[in-house]
XYZ file of C-alpha atoms in Angstrom:
537
model
C 196.719 73.113 95.079
C 195.118 74.232 98.325
C 195.311 77.902 97.266
C 193.723 77.053 93.946
C 190.866 75.331 95.714
C 190.349 78.274 98.024
C 190.295 80.738 95.147
C 187.783 78.557 93.333
C 185.565 78.401 96.416
C 185.816 82.153 96.839
C 184.865 82.585 93.207
C 181.860 80.301 93.654
C 180.764 82.117 96.808
C 181.103 85.472 95.068
C 179.059 84.313 92.087
C 176.355 82.936 94.366
C 176.232 86.178 96.370
C 176.018 88.355 93.257
C 173.340 86.122 91.738
C 171.288 86.226 94.944
C 171.631 89.991 95.120
C 170.494 90.409 91.527
C 167.565 88.052 92.108
C 166.570 90.022 95.225
C 166.571 93.350 93.390
C 164.700 91.809 90.464
C 161.930 90.305 92.616
C 161.767 93.480 94.715
C 161.317 95.466 91.522
C 158.472 93.208 90.412
C 156.831 93.439 93.835
C 157.136 97.215 93.862
C 155.762 97.370 90.339
C 152.802 95.222 91.426
C 152.232 97.430 94.469
C 152.409 100.552 92.315
C 150.005 99.017 89.798
C 147.645 97.971 92.568
C 147.890 101.423 94.125
C 147.161 103.001 90.752
C 144.064 100.812 90.278
C 142.830 101.587 93.785
C 143.596 105.282 93.364
C 141.787 105.277 90.024
C 138.709 103.620 91.554
C 138.808 106.038 94.469
C 139.231 108.933 92.086
C 136.134 107.802 90.165
C 134.093 107.867 93.365
C 135.586 111.075 94.741
C 135.626 112.640 91.288
C 131.875 112.266 90.875
C 130.224 115.610 91.456
C 126.616 115.477 92.563
C 126.502 119.230 91.932
C 127.218 118.787 88.221
C 124.505 120.386 86.112
C 123.269 118.970 82.828
C 122.275 121.233 79.965
C 118.654 121.738 78.948
C 119.325 119.847 75.719
C 120.787 116.838 77.602
C 117.884 116.775 80.053
C 115.254 116.972 77.322
C 116.972 114.186 75.383
C 116.961 111.913 78.441
C 113.363 112.834 79.225
C 112.182 112.018 75.697
C 113.969 108.646 75.736
C 112.415 107.884 79.135
C 108.881 108.723 77.998
C 109.166 106.923 74.659
C 110.654 103.825 76.307
C 107.647 103.597 78.605
C 105.193 104.128 75.738
C 106.909 101.613 73.471
C 107.743 98.779 75.873
C 105.373 98.946 78.855
C 102.305 96.732 78.221
C 100.286 98.473 80.936
C 101.209 102.062 80.171
C 97.580 103.132 79.703
C 96.039 100.590 82.090
C 95.151 103.049 84.861
C 95.998 106.430 83.304
C 94.601 107.625 79.978
C 96.744 108.646 77.031
C 95.450 112.207 77.340
C 96.440 112.369 81.025
C 99.942 111.068 80.275
C 100.427 113.520 77.422
C 99.335 116.357 79.691
C 101.757 115.221 82.419
C 104.583 114.873 79.891
C 104.000 118.364 78.482
C 103.749 119.854 81.962
C 107.032 118.315 83.144
C 108.877 119.201 79.952
C 107.926 122.859 80.390
C 109.852 122.813 83.676
C 113.085 121.851 81.895
C 114.079 125.456 81.198
C 117.443 125.608 82.973
C 120.390 123.269 83.760
C 119.752 120.858 86.633
C 121.686 118.464 88.822
C 120.826 114.793 88.583
C 118.892 114.891 91.858
C 116.850 117.901 90.732
C 116.025 116.221 87.430
C 115.269 112.908 89.160
C 112.828 114.535 91.569
C 111.142 116.295 88.654
C 110.571 113.266 86.396
C 110.126 110.324 88.802
C 106.417 111.159 89.351
C 105.873 110.361 85.660
C 107.033 106.777 86.295
C 104.851 106.620 89.410
C 101.787 107.762 87.421
C 101.893 104.507 85.418
C 100.537 102.983 88.656
C 102.690 99.867 88.409
C 104.606 98.722 91.459
C 107.175 96.900 89.290
C 108.057 100.013 87.260
C 110.979 102.017 88.612
C 113.174 104.981 87.807
C 116.513 104.971 89.654
C 119.324 107.496 89.871
C 122.644 106.616 88.234
C 124.862 104.096 90.019
C 127.517 106.753 90.665
C 124.985 109.129 92.209
C 123.502 106.346 94.326
C 126.931 105.398 95.695
C 127.816 109.039 96.314
C 124.487 109.686 98.034
C 124.889 106.686 100.321
C 128.324 107.856 101.438
C 127.545 111.531 101.905
C 123.937 111.714 103.037
C 122.602 111.471 106.589
C 119.430 109.583 107.435
C 116.301 110.478 109.387
C 116.974 108.908 112.826
C 113.596 107.222 113.466
C 111.672 104.346 111.945
C 107.998 105.258 111.726
C 104.964 102.986 111.621
C 102.021 104.213 109.547
C 98.559 103.230 110.815
C 95.276 104.703 109.508
C 97.156 107.528 107.801
C 99.041 108.499 110.975
C 102.732 108.081 111.782
C 104.045 106.669 115.077
C 107.587 106.285 116.394
C 108.399 102.596 115.984
C 112.192 102.408 116.375
C 114.778 104.905 117.611
C 118.174 105.040 115.885
C 119.290 108.333 117.424
C 121.619 108.899 120.386
C 118.753 110.409 122.397
C 117.555 107.677 124.755
C 114.635 109.839 125.966
C 112.722 109.302 122.706
C 109.501 107.486 123.585
C 108.273 104.813 121.226
C 104.606 104.898 120.280
C 104.249 108.685 120.142
C 102.318 110.052 117.178
C 104.441 112.275 114.915
C 102.645 115.530 114.009
C 105.345 117.665 112.343
C 108.851 117.226 110.966
C 110.846 120.454 110.660
C 107.615 122.423 110.832
C 105.931 120.476 108.027
C 102.698 118.594 108.904
C 103.147 114.840 108.601
C 100.264 114.490 106.124
C 102.131 116.784 103.708
C 105.280 114.708 104.141
C 103.274 111.538 103.392
C 101.636 113.053 100.285
C 105.013 114.207 98.992
C 106.573 110.768 99.433
C 103.501 109.091 97.891
C 104.133 111.044 94.680
C 107.522 109.289 94.428
C 106.363 105.794 95.490
C 104.836 103.482 92.845
C 102.124 100.910 93.522
C 99.629 98.861 91.508
C 96.574 100.879 90.485
C 95.293 103.370 93.045
C 96.400 101.350 96.040
C 97.940 103.136 99.054
C 98.564 100.272 101.505
C 101.675 99.243 99.547
C 102.959 102.823 99.733
C 102.445 102.936 103.494
C 104.349 99.665 103.963
C 107.224 101.059 101.878
C 107.284 104.098 104.184
C 107.331 101.727 107.182
C 110.461 100.169 105.804
C 112.373 103.013 104.145
C 111.283 106.360 105.635
C 114.762 107.160 107.115
C 116.213 107.101 103.567
C 113.206 108.381 101.604
C 113.014 111.644 103.539
C 116.479 112.915 102.505
C 116.146 111.447 99.008
C 112.891 113.161 98.110
C 112.340 116.000 100.584
C 115.554 117.431 102.046
C 119.029 115.934 101.860
C 120.755 118.734 103.798
C 119.266 118.382 107.275
C 121.694 118.097 110.189
C 119.084 118.377 112.940
C 115.440 117.334 112.817
C 112.833 119.195 114.822
C 110.114 116.638 115.533
C 106.804 117.484 117.170
C 104.895 114.531 118.609
C 101.563 113.969 120.330
C 100.959 111.656 123.281
C 98.057 109.498 122.082
C 96.180 109.415 125.409
C 96.715 112.859 126.967
C 97.226 114.688 123.626
C 100.194 116.413 125.253
C 102.804 117.785 122.821
C 106.353 116.424 122.977
C 109.278 118.008 121.095
C 112.566 116.401 120.081
C 115.666 117.866 118.452
C 117.426 114.874 116.893
C 120.645 114.848 114.911
C 120.627 113.086 111.557
C 122.721 109.911 111.412
C 125.179 108.466 108.913
C 124.358 105.427 106.808
C 126.928 103.423 108.755
C 125.390 104.344 112.124
C 121.889 103.695 110.776
C 122.729 100.225 109.485
C 124.534 99.361 112.716
C 121.461 100.374 114.732
C 119.126 98.399 112.445
C 121.263 95.264 112.799
C 121.350 95.690 116.571
C 117.571 96.018 116.875
C 116.681 93.399 114.279
C 115.564 90.095 115.689
C 116.879 86.875 114.217
C 115.401 86.527 110.760
C 112.571 84.010 110.583
C 112.713 81.368 107.837
C 110.788 82.092 104.644
C 108.603 78.992 105.172
C 107.110 77.995 108.525
C 104.457 75.472 109.496
C 103.079 74.602 112.914
C 100.017 73.340 114.752
C 98.233 75.768 117.087
C 96.852 75.101 120.551
C 98.976 72.136 121.563
C 102.357 71.559 123.144
C 104.161 72.468 119.924
C 102.589 75.952 119.863
C 105.695 77.887 120.902
C 105.130 81.213 119.164
C 107.017 83.885 121.087
C 104.358 86.514 120.451
C 101.266 84.591 121.493
C 99.422 85.362 124.733
C 97.613 82.028 124.909
C 98.023 79.460 127.652
C 100.373 76.593 126.863
C 97.414 74.363 126.044
C 94.498 76.192 124.422
C 91.806 73.501 124.571
C 89.280 75.035 122.111
C 92.014 75.510 119.509
C 93.430 72.062 120.139
C 90.012 70.549 119.526
C 89.668 72.666 116.392
C 92.910 71.225 114.962
C 94.350 74.533 113.693
C 97.496 74.834 111.587
C 99.448 77.895 110.429
C 101.482 78.034 107.216
C 103.531 81.217 106.902
C 105.056 81.988 103.498
C 107.276 85.086 103.449
C 108.409 84.658 99.853
C 107.598 82.771 96.655
C 111.015 83.669 95.236
C 113.018 80.516 94.466
C 116.382 82.245 94.895
C 115.427 83.429 98.388
C 114.108 79.998 99.334
C 117.174 78.149 98.034
C 119.497 80.372 100.051
C 117.676 79.141 103.153
C 117.856 75.528 102.026
C 114.214 75.172 100.952
C 112.740 73.392 97.972
C 109.280 74.967 97.744
C 107.631 71.998 96.023
C 109.055 69.470 98.476
C 108.252 71.574 101.543
C 104.654 72.247 100.476
C 104.100 68.580 99.620
C 105.279 67.559 103.100
C 103.127 70.238 104.738
C 99.910 69.106 103.067
C 100.685 65.469 103.772
C 100.988 66.455 107.434
C 97.760 68.462 107.242
C 95.910 65.399 105.981
C 97.585 63.128 108.531
C 96.729 65.484 111.424
C 93.209 65.980 110.038
C 93.511 69.771 110.208
C 90.150 71.539 110.052
C 91.309 75.175 110.091
C 94.299 76.293 108.039
C 95.663 79.835 108.444
C 97.776 80.899 105.479
C 99.902 83.926 106.418
C 100.963 85.922 103.333
C 101.789 89.209 105.062
C 105.073 90.837 104.029
C 105.293 88.416 101.072
C 106.226 90.631 98.118
C 105.993 87.818 95.548
C 108.484 85.768 93.564
C 108.171 82.755 91.288
C 104.757 82.378 89.616
C 104.956 78.580 89.449
C 105.103 78.385 93.241
C 101.756 80.197 93.454
C 100.265 77.783 90.914
C 101.581 74.831 92.885
C 100.217 76.140 96.181
C 96.751 76.707 94.711
C 96.699 73.115 93.424
C 96.707 72.019 97.097
C 93.676 74.195 97.887
C 91.255 73.150 95.150
C 89.623 69.942 93.990
C 88.971 71.194 90.442
C 91.131 71.827 87.407
C 91.917 75.521 87.112
C 93.343 78.300 84.980
C 95.737 80.684 86.697
C 95.853 83.497 84.086
C 93.487 84.581 81.330
C 96.446 85.785 79.275
C 99.964 87.231 79.225
C 100.350 90.180 76.884
C 103.337 92.219 75.610
C 103.488 95.644 73.958
C 105.241 94.589 70.735
C 107.283 91.844 69.083
C 109.625 94.299 67.378
C 113.057 95.476 68.568
C 112.783 98.638 70.634
C 113.934 101.917 69.086
C 115.964 102.593 72.239
C 117.861 99.266 72.185
C 121.287 100.943 72.238
C 120.486 102.242 75.733
C 119.304 98.864 77.053
C 121.450 97.158 79.680
C 121.616 93.769 77.948
C 123.475 92.173 80.869
C 120.667 92.794 83.390
C 117.633 92.729 81.089
C 115.576 89.582 80.509
C 113.665 90.073 77.287
C 110.597 88.189 76.034
C 111.223 85.273 73.692
C 109.393 86.209 70.475
C 108.975 82.523 69.610
C 106.383 82.313 72.393
C 104.258 85.140 70.978
C 101.065 84.948 68.971
C 99.689 87.951 67.080
C 95.966 88.723 67.315
C 93.750 91.658 66.393
C 94.142 93.076 69.909
C 97.923 92.726 70.163
C 100.700 90.265 70.951
C 100.120 87.506 73.474
C 102.156 84.675 74.953
C 100.900 81.397 73.490
C 98.823 79.362 75.934
C 100.019 76.215 74.173
C 103.691 76.928 74.766
C 103.799 78.473 78.236
C 103.226 76.540 81.474
C 101.579 79.470 83.291
C 98.710 79.574 80.775
C 97.826 75.902 80.779
C 94.947 74.294 82.654
C 96.321 72.867 85.910
C 95.297 69.839 87.927
C 94.536 69.758 91.675
C 97.032 68.004 93.896
C 96.420 64.542 95.303
C 96.735 65.973 98.839
C 94.420 68.958 98.313
C 92.964 70.565 101.440
C 89.167 70.913 101.505
C 88.408 72.411 104.931
C 88.237 76.008 106.231
C 90.926 78.394 105.017
C 91.935 81.826 106.366
C 94.302 84.162 104.498
C 96.240 86.929 106.281
C 97.196 89.782 103.938
C 98.637 93.296 104.102
C 100.025 95.999 101.819
C 103.261 94.082 101.305
C 101.344 91.127 99.845
C 102.366 91.952 96.314
C 103.043 90.635 92.794
C 102.958 86.805 92.616
C 101.425 86.726 96.105
C 98.424 88.781 94.985
C 98.106 86.704 91.803
C 97.720 83.593 93.954
C 95.454 85.249 96.524
C 93.216 86.699 93.767
C 92.383 83.197 92.578
C 91.591 82.107 96.145
C 89.356 85.155 96.589
C 87.613 84.885 93.201
C 86.699 81.256 93.869
C 85.528 82.062 97.408
C 87.971 79.513 98.726
C 88.992 81.389 101.883
C 88.297 84.187 104.372
C 90.608 87.204 104.116
C 91.820 89.159 107.152
C 94.087 92.210 107.330
C 94.391 95.094 104.878
C 94.132 95.537 101.105
C 96.931 93.785 99.213
C 99.596 95.879 97.518
C 99.238 94.003 94.232
C 96.350 94.533 91.811
C 93.379 92.181 92.021
C 92.953 91.815 88.268
C 96.634 91.507 87.428
C 99.929 93.324 87.123
C 102.806 94.013 84.755
C 105.895 92.034 85.728
C 107.807 88.954 84.537
C 110.521 89.785 82.019
C 112.296 93.079 82.726
C 114.042 95.640 80.494
C 116.644 97.958 82.058
C 117.434 101.212 80.240
C 120.335 103.593 80.975
C 119.629 107.188 79.938
C 122.562 108.501 77.865
C 123.420 111.726 79.712
C 122.358 111.496 83.364
C 122.797 107.675 83.346
C 119.575 107.331 85.327
C 118.099 103.839 85.036
C 114.624 102.674 84.034
C 113.133 99.337 85.019
C 110.302 98.371 82.663
C 108.249 95.159 83.127
C 107.439 93.598 79.745
C 104.494 91.248 80.433
C 100.946 92.140 81.440
C 99.357 89.343 83.477
C 95.573 89.033 83.593
C 94.504 86.929 86.571
C 91.895 84.228 85.901
C 89.076 85.959 87.771
C 85.652 87.355 86.849
C 85.848 90.706 85.070
C 83.026 92.304 87.122
C 85.044 92.878 90.317
C 83.945 96.373 91.386
C 87.077 97.839 92.961
C 88.889 98.726 89.744
C 92.528 99.681 90.326
C 92.767 98.114 93.771
C 93.979 94.935 95.399
C 92.087 92.260 97.311
C 89.806 93.827 99.903
C 89.751 91.731 103.088
C 86.527 90.320 104.497
C 87.665 91.582 107.904
C 89.736 94.748 107.700
C 92.140 95.189 110.607
C 94.805 97.723 111.523
C 96.996 96.839 114.516
C 97.455 99.478 117.217
C 100.925 100.861 117.836
C 100.810 99.643 121.438
C 100.174 96.056 120.331
C 102.979 96.250 117.765
C 105.456 97.428 120.407
C 104.342 94.607 122.725
C 104.757 92.039 119.948
C 101.044 91.173 119.796
C 99.973 89.787 116.399
C 96.577 91.483 116.039
C 95.461 89.715 112.851
C 96.503 86.254 114.024
C 94.782 86.658 117.393
C 91.622 87.862 115.636
C 91.493 84.725 113.469
C 92.120 82.426 116.426
C 89.303 84.104 118.346
C 87.011 83.512 115.337
C 87.890 79.825 115.451
C 87.331 79.616 119.223
C 83.851 81.073 118.842
C 83.017 78.566 116.106
C 84.107 75.730 118.384
C 81.943 77.038 121.227
C 78.798 77.311 119.094
């Protein structure tokens, strides 16, 4: 009996061991299979990136096909295609560029050839991008220019140093890069940089921001060492630097290191009292003339709802609270800082203007589109990213297709807010004041509601093309078009003389490089000095 029990136990133990062993091998097999599958997916993705050849050349037929689709897409869908450039001029440009497509080209060569056509539309919202694969490849392989430059009065100054050379002196004027005069570099990059109308301030601010990348993208992508000739602004002495180009990783690391903590998109404060704690001001803790003047500053860096929500702001609620405070504090001078505000949500501009007027107002004369028919190039449209116009909102007239003013909020007559501000208003603007920001500021300017200080806005005074966007992928090179579908006409008088430009400031100011490096806010200090003088009169 005992032996029988032992044999049975042994049999049970053996079965358990065998079962466990089989289960182990089975699960190990599944795990290995998963690892192999995962490795295959990763290898495939890596192969797609590594396998992309920037040196691949496209045939003349492929390039001409893409070029024709690009040109026809602009003509067919862009409502402002002939706003600033005549049909004859565009046809001439098209014919001229097409004559250059006589031999196979790489994507970068073709991109550099045809991008100026998109720029010639003179619309800051219109873009031509390289393919996604080329962009990713370029970012990984290319080296950047190692300095951030600041462009003032058409001249370039060293603003930030990202190189390993600690002897580089900030504030020097750059005269030549690799033997090429800086004005030729600027003109070359301008031909690739879109803006509204004939404006250049927007282009300069883009160079401020992106010069380290724009130089290799549009001028020379194969530079290992930059020969930079500079001029000392006071003594006019020449200074030479030999600086190595830097990788994207090193560039971004340097930018993050030098970047100050990002300021919130909405800021409000009183000036001249104990709560005036601006780090860049040179005023005494209590500036009595300004305190008597009851000055407030409202800085708006973006009208874009998505940006504001990420920072925890509700624009309507914040602005309502600000203007309640302005009335409570009996503010007599309000400084509205719109510098570096590249636009965003139109309704936020409408709302803000309702707090600055005591009359009912129209924000736009009209919103116009090119057509209500499906585009002939629809099979190349990226339907996932594109936001097309709802044809149910359109009304046909003798002069084209317009968004109905009965159906769209933007085109209605708007009421002033209960807490509207009636006292003195100052608006700070620069070349990055663009899109929805310029739409708002144009209404302020047209109604003589405020005094403008700074430089010409980047956005057009009379309007822009923006709103709904159509993205097109060219079939062969896979380059991408971004076409705005709505032409906005700002509700201003039609006799404004500076056709093709933005808002011209009443007091035009350009900060000096020395003040920028010291953190002095030239435009803000100028306005505050204006207010002091008024108080002393």
